[in-house]
Coordinates of C-alpha atoms in Angstrom, one line a residue:
M295 CA 0.0 0.0 0.0
N296 CA 1.3 3.4 -0.9
Q297 CA -0.6 6.0 1.2
I298 CA 0.3 9.2 2.8
T299 CA -1.5 11.8 4.7
L300 CA 0.0 15.3 5.4
C301 CA -1.3 18.4 7.3
G302 CA 0.3 21.6 6.7
N303 CA 0.3 25.2 4.9
L304 CA 0.6 25.7 1.3
C305 CA 3.9 27.3 0.3
Q306 CA 2.6 29.3 -2.6
N307 CA -0.3 29.7 -4.9
W308 CA -0.7 26.7 -7.2
S309 CA 1.0 26.6 -10.6
N310 CA -1.4 25.2 -13.2
Y311 CA -0.4 23.2 -16.4
A312 CA -1.9 21.0 -19.2
N313 CA 0.2 18.3 -20.7
D314 CA 0.3 17.2 -24.4
N315 CA -2.9 15.2 -23.8
Q316 CA -4.9 18.1 -22.4
V317 CA -4.8 16.7 -18.9
F318 CA -5.0 19.7 -16.3
Y319 CA -2.6 19.6 -13.3
S320 CA -1.4 21.7 -10.7
K321 CA 1.7 21.7 -8.6
N322 CA 2.5 23.3 -5.1
S323 CA 4.3 22.3 -2.0
I324 CA 3.1 21.8 1.6
A325 CA 5.2 23.2 4.6
I326 CA 5.0 20.9 7.8
N327 CA 6.3 22.2 10.9
K328 CA 7.8 20.1 13.8
R329 CA 8.7 21.5 17.2
I330 CA 11.4 19.7 19.0
K331 CA 13.3 20.5 22.2
R332 CA 17.1 20.7 22.2
N333 CA 18.5 21.1 25.5
E334 CA 16.4 24.0 26.9
T335 CA 15.3 25.6 23.7
V336 CA 12.3 24.6 21.5
E337 CA 13.3 24.7 17.8
T338 CA 10.7 24.5 14.8
I339 CA 11.9 22.4 11.7
T340 CA 10.0 22.7 8.7
T341 CA 9.7 20.0 6.0
F342 CA 8.6 20.9 2.4
I343 CA 6.8 18.2 0.4
P344 CA 6.2 18.8 -3.4
L345 CA 2.5 18.1 -4.4
V346 CA 0.7 17.5 -7.6
A347 CA -3.1 17.1 -8.3
F348 CA -4.8 16.2 -11.5
N349 CA -8.1 17.2 -13.1
N350 CA -11.0 18.2 -11.0
T351 CA -8.9 18.0 -7.9
A352 CA -6.3 20.4 -9.4
Q353 CA -9.1 22.8 -10.6
V354 CA -10.8 23.1 -7.0
L355 CA -7.5 23.3 -5.1
S356 CA -6.1 26.0 -7.5
Q357 CA -9.4 27.9 -7.4
Y358 CA -10.0 28.0 -3.7
S359 CA -6.7 27.5 -1.8
F360 CA -3.7 29.7 -1.7
K361 CA -0.6 30.4 0.0
G362 CA -0.7 29.9 3.7
D363 CA -3.8 27.9 3.7
K364 CA -3.9 24.9 5.9
L365 CA -4.8 21.7 4.1
L366 CA -5.2 18.0 5.2
I367 CA -4.3 15.9 2.1
S368 CA -3.9 12.2 1.4
G369 CA -2.5 10.5 -1.6
E370 CA 0.3 8.6 -3.3
L371 CA 3.9 9.0 -2.8
I372 CA 5.3 9.2 -6.4
V373 CA 9.0 8.6 -7.0
S374 CA 10.7 9.7 -10.2
N375 CA 14.2 8.8 -11.5
Y376 CA 15.6 10.9 -14.2
D377 CA 19.1 11.8 -15.7
K378 CA 20.4 15.3 -15.3
D379 CA 23.9 16.2 -16.8
G380 CA 24.7 12.4 -17.1
E381 CA 24.1 11.9 -13.4
N382 CA 21.0 9.9 -12.1
K383 CA 18.7 11.7 -10.0
T384 CA 15.6 10.9 -7.8
S385 CA 12.7 13.3 -6.9
F386 CA 9.5 12.6 -5.2
S387 CA 6.1 14.4 -4.7
V388 CA 2.7 13.4 -3.3
R389 CA -0.2 12.8 -5.7
I390 CA -3.2 14.3 -4.0
E391 CA -6.2 11.8 -4.1
K392 CA -8.3 13.4 -1.3
F393 CA -8.1 16.8 0.7
E394 CA -9.8 18.6 3.2
F395 CA -9.6 22.6 3.4
L396 CA -8.7 23.5 7.1
T397 CA -8.6 27.3 6.7
K398 CA -11.9 28.7 7.1
K399 CA -12.8 31.6 4.7
K400 CA -14.2 34.8 6.3
D401 CA -16.9 35.2 3.4
S402 CA -19.8 32.5 4.3
A403 CA -21.1 32.6 0.8
L404 CA -17.5 31.6 -0.5
E405 CA -17.3 28.9 2.2
Q406 CA -20.5 27.4 1.0
K407 CA -19.2 27.6 -2.6
I408 CA -16.0 25.8 -1.6
E409 CA -17.9 23.1 0.2
N410 CA -20.2 22.6 -2.7
A411 CA -17.2 22.3 -5.2
Q412 CA -15.5 19.7 -2.8
K413 CA -18.5 17.6 -2.7
E414 CA -18.8 17.4 -6.6
I415 CA -15.3 16.1 -7.1
V416 CA -14.9 12.7 -8.6
Y417 CA -11.6 11.6 -7.4
D418 CA -9.2 9.8 -9.8
N419 CA -8.9 6.1 -9.4
P420 CA -5.2 5.6 -8.8
T421 CA -5.5 2.0 -9.7
D422 CA -7.0 2.7 -12.9
T423 CA -4.5 1.3 -15.5
S424 CA -6.1 2.7 -18.4
T425 CA -4.1 5.9 -17.9
S426 CA -0.5 6.5 -17.5
N427 CA 0.6 6.9 -13.7
E428 CA 3.6 9.0 -14.8
I429 CA 3.6 12.5 -13.7
P430 CA 3.7 14.8 -16.9
F431 CA 6.7 16.9 -15.8

């Protein structure tokens, strides 16, 4: 099973793209803070995790969540291997399968619109073998 759940704040606004097959996707990163005690001081360590979302999920996230917003996400850890300047490299990201907005909006009409949009999402089936699981970047 490849399932990861994260809770943190968006590092920036979403970057939106479409691949050659016109599949819409968005990229961002989530910052996760961890407080640790070292000797007599408390330090905060921040981990930045790259995110990618596709289709309806990407559209709703890019339309209703912004830099600094808190999100709860679950998805699949994607590992990509590539060659850069003759050297093998590895990168990772989390493909968002489900999410929940944790930042409340001040506008109650907008809050209702967001709630309705989230209910209408038909999440991609990550086990569907009819489409490529490769990230288009």
